[in-house]
Short mmCIF file of C-alpha atoms in Angstrom, two decimals:
data_model
loop_
_atom_site.label_atom_id
_atom_site.label_comp_id
_atom_site.label_asym_id
_atom_site.label_seq_id
_atom_site.Cartn_x
_atom_site.Cartn_y
_atom_site.Cartn_z
CA UNK A 1 99.40 71.59 105.38
CA UNK A 2 98.94 72.01 102.49
CA UNK A 3 102.83 72.33 100.13
CA UNK A 4 103.10 73.70 96.88
CA UNK A 5 105.83 72.72 93.72
CA UNK A 6 107.20 73.63 91.73
CA UNK A 7 109.55 71.64 89.86
CA UNK A 8 110.98 73.70 87.31
CA UNK A 9 113.40 75.86 89.24
CA UNK A 10 114.19 77.76 85.39
CA UNK A 11 112.99 78.30 81.76
CA UNK A 12 113.99 80.11 78.72
CA UNK A 13 111.47 80.40 75.70
CA UNK A 14 112.23 82.48 72.65
CA UNK A 15 109.76 85.00 72.54
CA UNK A 16 106.33 84.97 70.78
CA UNK A 17 106.43 81.56 71.68
CA UNK A 18 104.64 79.91 74.32
CA UNK A 19 105.72 78.28 77.26
CA UNK A 20 103.97 76.41 80.06
CA UNK A 21 105.04 76.58 84.34
CA UNK A 22 104.09 73.87 86.46
CA UNK A 23 103.28 72.85 89.80
CA UNK A 24 101.98 70.97 91.82
CA UNK A 25 100.11 70.90 95.01
CA UNK A 26 99.21 69.10 98.53
CA UNK A 27 96.05 69.50 100.50
CA UNK A 28 93.11 67.61 102.00
CA UNK A 29 91.14 70.10 101.43
CA UNK A 30 88.14 70.23 98.46
CA UNK A 31 87.77 73.66 98.33
CA UNK A 32 90.49 76.51 97.33
CA UNK A 33 92.00 78.86 95.33
CA UNK A 34 95.22 78.57 93.02
CA UNK A 35 96.60 81.54 91.80
CA UNK A 36 99.80 82.94 89.66
CA UNK A 37 102.27 85.87 91.19
CA UNK A 38 104.35 87.49 88.86
CA UNK A 39 107.68 89.09 90.19
CA UNK A 40 110.08 90.74 87.63
CA UNK A 41 112.91 92.83 88.24
CA UNK A 42 111.33 94.99 90.33
CA UNK A 43 110.23 92.43 92.55
CA UNK A 44 106.56 93.86 92.89
CA UNK A 45 104.08 90.99 93.23
CA UNK A 46 101.65 90.84 90.10
CA UNK A 47 98.67 88.81 90.27
CA UNK A 48 98.73 86.88 86.93
CA UNK A 49 95.75 84.32 87.25
CA UNK A 50 92.26 82.81 89.66
CA UNK A 51 91.30 79.66 89.93
CA UNK A 52 88.50 78.28 92.20
CA UNK A 53 88.68 75.04 92.67
CA UNK A 54 85.12 74.61 92.41
CA UNK A 55 84.76 76.08 89.42
CA UNK A 56 85.69 73.23 86.60
CA UNK A 57 86.97 75.57 83.74
CA UNK A 58 90.28 76.68 83.27
CA UNK A 59 90.97 80.26 83.96
CA UNK A 60 92.32 82.45 80.95
CA UNK A 61 93.43 86.06 81.28
CA UNK A 62 94.90 87.14 77.82
CA UNK A 63 97.98 85.55 76.89
CA UNK A 64 97.86 84.04 79.74
CA UNK A 65 95.65 80.20 81.02
CA UNK A 66 96.21 77.27 83.20
CA UNK A 67 95.29 73.51 82.65
CA UNK A 68 93.62 72.37 86.21
CA UNK A 69 93.75 69.04 86.91
CA UNK A 70 91.60 68.33 90.54
CA UNK A 71 92.39 65.02 90.49
CA UNK A 72 96.00 65.23 89.84
CA UNK A 73 96.49 68.52 92.01
CA UNK A 74 98.17 69.65 88.90
CA UNK A 75 97.73 73.82 87.92
CA UNK A 76 100.00 74.76 84.70
CA UNK A 77 100.52 77.80 83.42
CA UNK A 78 100.54 78.98 79.87
CA UNK A 79 102.05 81.70 78.74
CA UNK A 80 101.29 81.94 75.28
CA UNK A 81 102.89 84.77 72.41
CA UNK A 82 105.45 85.24 75.21
CA UNK A 83 106.57 88.65 75.30
CA UNK A 84 109.80 90.27 76.83
CA UNK A 85 109.11 92.00 79.65
CA UNK A 86 107.12 87.77 80.57
CA UNK A 87 111.18 88.08 82.03
CA UNK A 88 109.57 87.40 86.16
CA UNK A 89 109.92 84.99 88.11
CA UNK A 90 106.62 83.37 88.91
CA UNK A 91 104.88 81.92 91.47
CA UNK A 92 101.96 79.12 92.13
CA UNK A 93 100.19 79.70 96.06
CA UNK A 94 97.59 78.25 97.24
CA UNK A 95 95.02 79.69 99.74
CA UNK A 96 92.01 76.98 102.02
CA UNK A 97 88.01 78.53 100.67
CA UNK A 98 87.03 78.12 104.73
CA UNK A 99 88.19 77.96 107.93
CA UNK A 100 91.79 78.56 110.14
CA UNK A 101 94.21 80.99 108.62
CA UNK A 102 91.95 80.73 105.10
CA UNK A 103 93.64 84.06 104.25
CA UNK A 104 97.69 82.73 103.99
CA UNK A 105 99.24 82.02 100.97
CA UNK A 106 101.84 79.16 100.37
CA UNK A 107 103.44 79.45 97.77
CA UNK A 108 106.02 77.20 95.61
CA UNK A 109 109.78 78.19 95.48
CA UNK A 110 109.19 80.07 91.96
CA UNK A 111 110.30 79.61 88.35
CA UNK A 112 112.59 81.72 86.69
CA UNK A 113 111.07 82.36 83.39
CA UNK A 114 114.00 84.17 81.18
CA UNK A 115 112.37 85.50 77.27
CA UNK A 116 114.43 86.11 74.74
CA UNK A 117 114.65 87.80 71.88
CA UNK Z 1 94.65 104.74 92.77
CA UNK Z 2 93.86 101.73 94.60
CA UNK Z 3 97.34 100.99 96.48
CA UNK Z 4 99.11 99.52 98.97
CA UNK Z 5 102.34 102.02 100.27
CA UNK Z 6 105.01 100.37 102.11
CA UNK Z 7 107.84 102.15 103.77
CA UNK Z 8 110.95 101.87 103.62
CA UNK Z 9 111.92 100.68 100.55
CA UNK Z 10 114.81 99.99 101.67
CA UNK Z 11 116.67 99.75 105.50
CA UNK Z 12 120.05 98.87 106.60
CA UNK Z 13 120.38 98.26 110.07
CA UNK Z 14 121.89 97.43 113.46
CA UNK Z 15 121.35 94.25 115.67
CA UNK Z 16 119.04 95.31 118.37
CA UNK Z 17 118.41 99.03 117.02
CA UNK Z 18 114.09 98.41 116.52
CA UNK Z 19 112.60 99.15 113.60
CA UNK Z 20 109.22 99.75 112.21
CA UNK Z 21 107.78 98.82 108.72
CA UNK Z 22 104.17 101.02 107.36
CA UNK Z 23 101.94 99.61 105.33
CA UNK Z 24 98.56 101.18 103.94
CA UNK Z 25 96.21 100.10 102.77
CA UNK Z 26 93.25 102.79 101.05
CA UNK Z 27 90.67 100.92 99.25
CA UNK Z 28 89.36 99.95 102.88
CA UNK Z 29 90.24 95.83 102.79
CA UNK Z 30 90.00 94.14 105.84
CA UNK Z 31 91.60 91.83 106.04
CA UNK Z 32 95.76 92.72 105.86
CA UNK Z 33 99.22 89.83 106.03
CA UNK Z 34 102.85 90.54 106.05
CA UNK Z 35 104.96 87.74 104.31
CA UNK Z 36 108.38 87.51 104.25
CA UNK Z 37 110.49 85.97 101.35
CA UNK Z 38 113.62 84.46 101.06
CA UNK Z 39 116.18 83.11 98.44
CA UNK Z 40 114.71 79.63 97.28
CA UNK Z 41 112.30 79.76 99.86
CA UNK Z 42 109.32 82.07 98.31
CA UNK Z 43 107.52 83.75 100.69
CA UNK Z 44 105.63 82.83 103.83
CA UNK Z 45 103.38 84.76 105.52
CA UNK Z 46 104.17 86.30 109.36
CA UNK Z 47 101.81 88.36 111.09
CA UNK Z 48 98.13 88.88 109.40
CA UNK Z 49 94.80 90.90 110.30
CA UNK Z 50 91.44 90.10 109.68
CA UNK Z 51 90.21 93.62 110.93
CA UNK Z 52 90.73 96.40 113.03
CA UNK Z 53 91.92 94.61 116.88
CA UNK Z 54 92.09 90.78 115.19
CA UNK Z 55 95.16 89.45 114.46
CA UNK Z 56 97.13 86.34 114.00
CA UNK Z 57 100.76 84.30 114.34
CA UNK Z 58 101.34 83.18 110.08
CA UNK Z 59 103.93 80.52 109.40
CA UNK Z 60 106.78 82.63 110.47
CA UNK Z 61 105.80 84.94 113.53
CA UNK Z 62 109.14 84.64 115.23
CA UNK Z 63 110.99 87.52 116.17
CA UNK Z 64 108.11 90.54 115.35
CA UNK Z 65 104.93 91.47 115.81
CA UNK Z 66 102.17 93.69 114.69
CA UNK Z 67 99.46 96.19 115.56
CA UNK Z 68 96.10 97.45 113.92
CA UNK Z 69 94.85 100.02 114.83
CA UNK Z 70 92.77 101.71 112.17
CA UNK Z 71 91.52 100.00 108.75
CA UNK Z 72 93.83 101.40 106.08
CA UNK Z 73 97.92 101.02 108.89
CA UNK Z 74 99.63 97.37 109.52
CA UNK Z 75 102.77 97.86 110.91
CA UNK Z 76 104.50 94.98 111.26
CA UNK Z 77 107.92 96.21 114.54
CA UNK Z 78 111.41 94.24 114.76
CA UNK Z 79 111.66 94.70 118.76
CA UNK Z 80 115.50 93.39 118.65
CA UNK Z 81 116.23 93.08 114.72
CA UNK Z 82 118.85 89.57 114.36
CA UNK Z 83 121.09 89.34 110.85
CA UNK Z 84 117.99 86.51 110.34
CA UNK Z 85 115.37 88.87 109.24
CA UNK Z 86 117.48 90.07 106.39
CA UNK Z 87 114.81 89.36 104.12
CA UNK Z 88 112.48 91.73 101.99
CA UNK Z 89 108.90 91.90 103.27
CA UNK Z 90 106.07 92.03 101.64
CA UNK Z 91 102.44 93.82 102.82
CA UNK Z 92 99.35 92.49 100.76
CA UNK Z 93 95.30 93.38 101.91
CA UNK Z 94 92.62 91.65 100.61
CA UNK Z 95 88.83 92.08 100.05
CA UNK Z 96 86.64 89.93 101.94
CA UNK Z 97 84.40 87.59 100.00
CA UNK Z 98 81.12 86.38 99.63
CA UNK Z 99 78.20 87.31 102.19
CA UNK Z 100 77.58 83.96 103.87
CA UNK Z 101 78.41 84.95 107.21
CA UNK Z 102 81.73 83.43 107.54
CA UNK Z 103 84.25 85.63 106.93
CA UNK Z 104 86.79 84.79 103.84
CA UNK Z 105 89.99 86.98 101.06
CA UNK Z 106 90.56 87.10 98.30
CA UNK Z 107 92.87 87.28 95.76
CA UNK Z 108 95.15 89.32 97.57
CA UNK Z 109 97.48 92.60 96.40
CA UNK Z 110 100.71 93.42 97.43
CA UNK Z 111 102.69 96.70 98.06
CA UNK Z 112 105.91 97.20 96.50
CA UNK Z 113 108.51 95.31 99.46
CA UNK Z 114 110.72 97.34 101.95
CA UNK Z 115 114.83 95.25 101.34
CA UNK Z 116 115.87 95.01 105.48
CA UNK Z 117 119.17 94.83 105.89
CA UNK Z 118 120.06 93.90 109.60
CA UNK Z 119 124.03 93.90 110.71
#
């Protein structure tokens, strides 16, 4: 079974600075997807970034980028130029590429990020 | 606007009183899913549906039922709610991915959530 671990329950960062959120996962699959979702106080689940395991290039979306280390099973999220609106709970998630229960997103327990003015 | 909607957004009920949480998407997605979110546990999948009349259990299906009679709707049914089903519920949908003939989902898009309290 796959597991996703986020070892930082809470983090804080000053506005305009950079912060990195950690995520590790365990799987025997070779092909899969990894996601970061953001959950602001409104509780909406918002996709931040998506990575396909067979792509070596790290995904980027504006101020958000990932450091994907497949051998180490590590998938960290870097937020540059942090903004007050980035304050949220961030969830790392894993999804198989093929096979039974393929669409089941396996989530970590989340990291609560606070951006301070 | 492309979206996933859920109703009601908030519900307080009592043990044993049957309830239904509706989920609807307007993106013509084939895959739909229900998750529950509990403090310190992240989100866990309850049930999913790969298409009309095709549903299957996720990781925590006990106490829940679903149906998929139309592509756009995927209601979650609690026949006899209990206090341990107090949670935040999310519906999600996803387009298919690839043309290899083997069905795969792509990125899932979530509804706004339903906060359920069972007394």
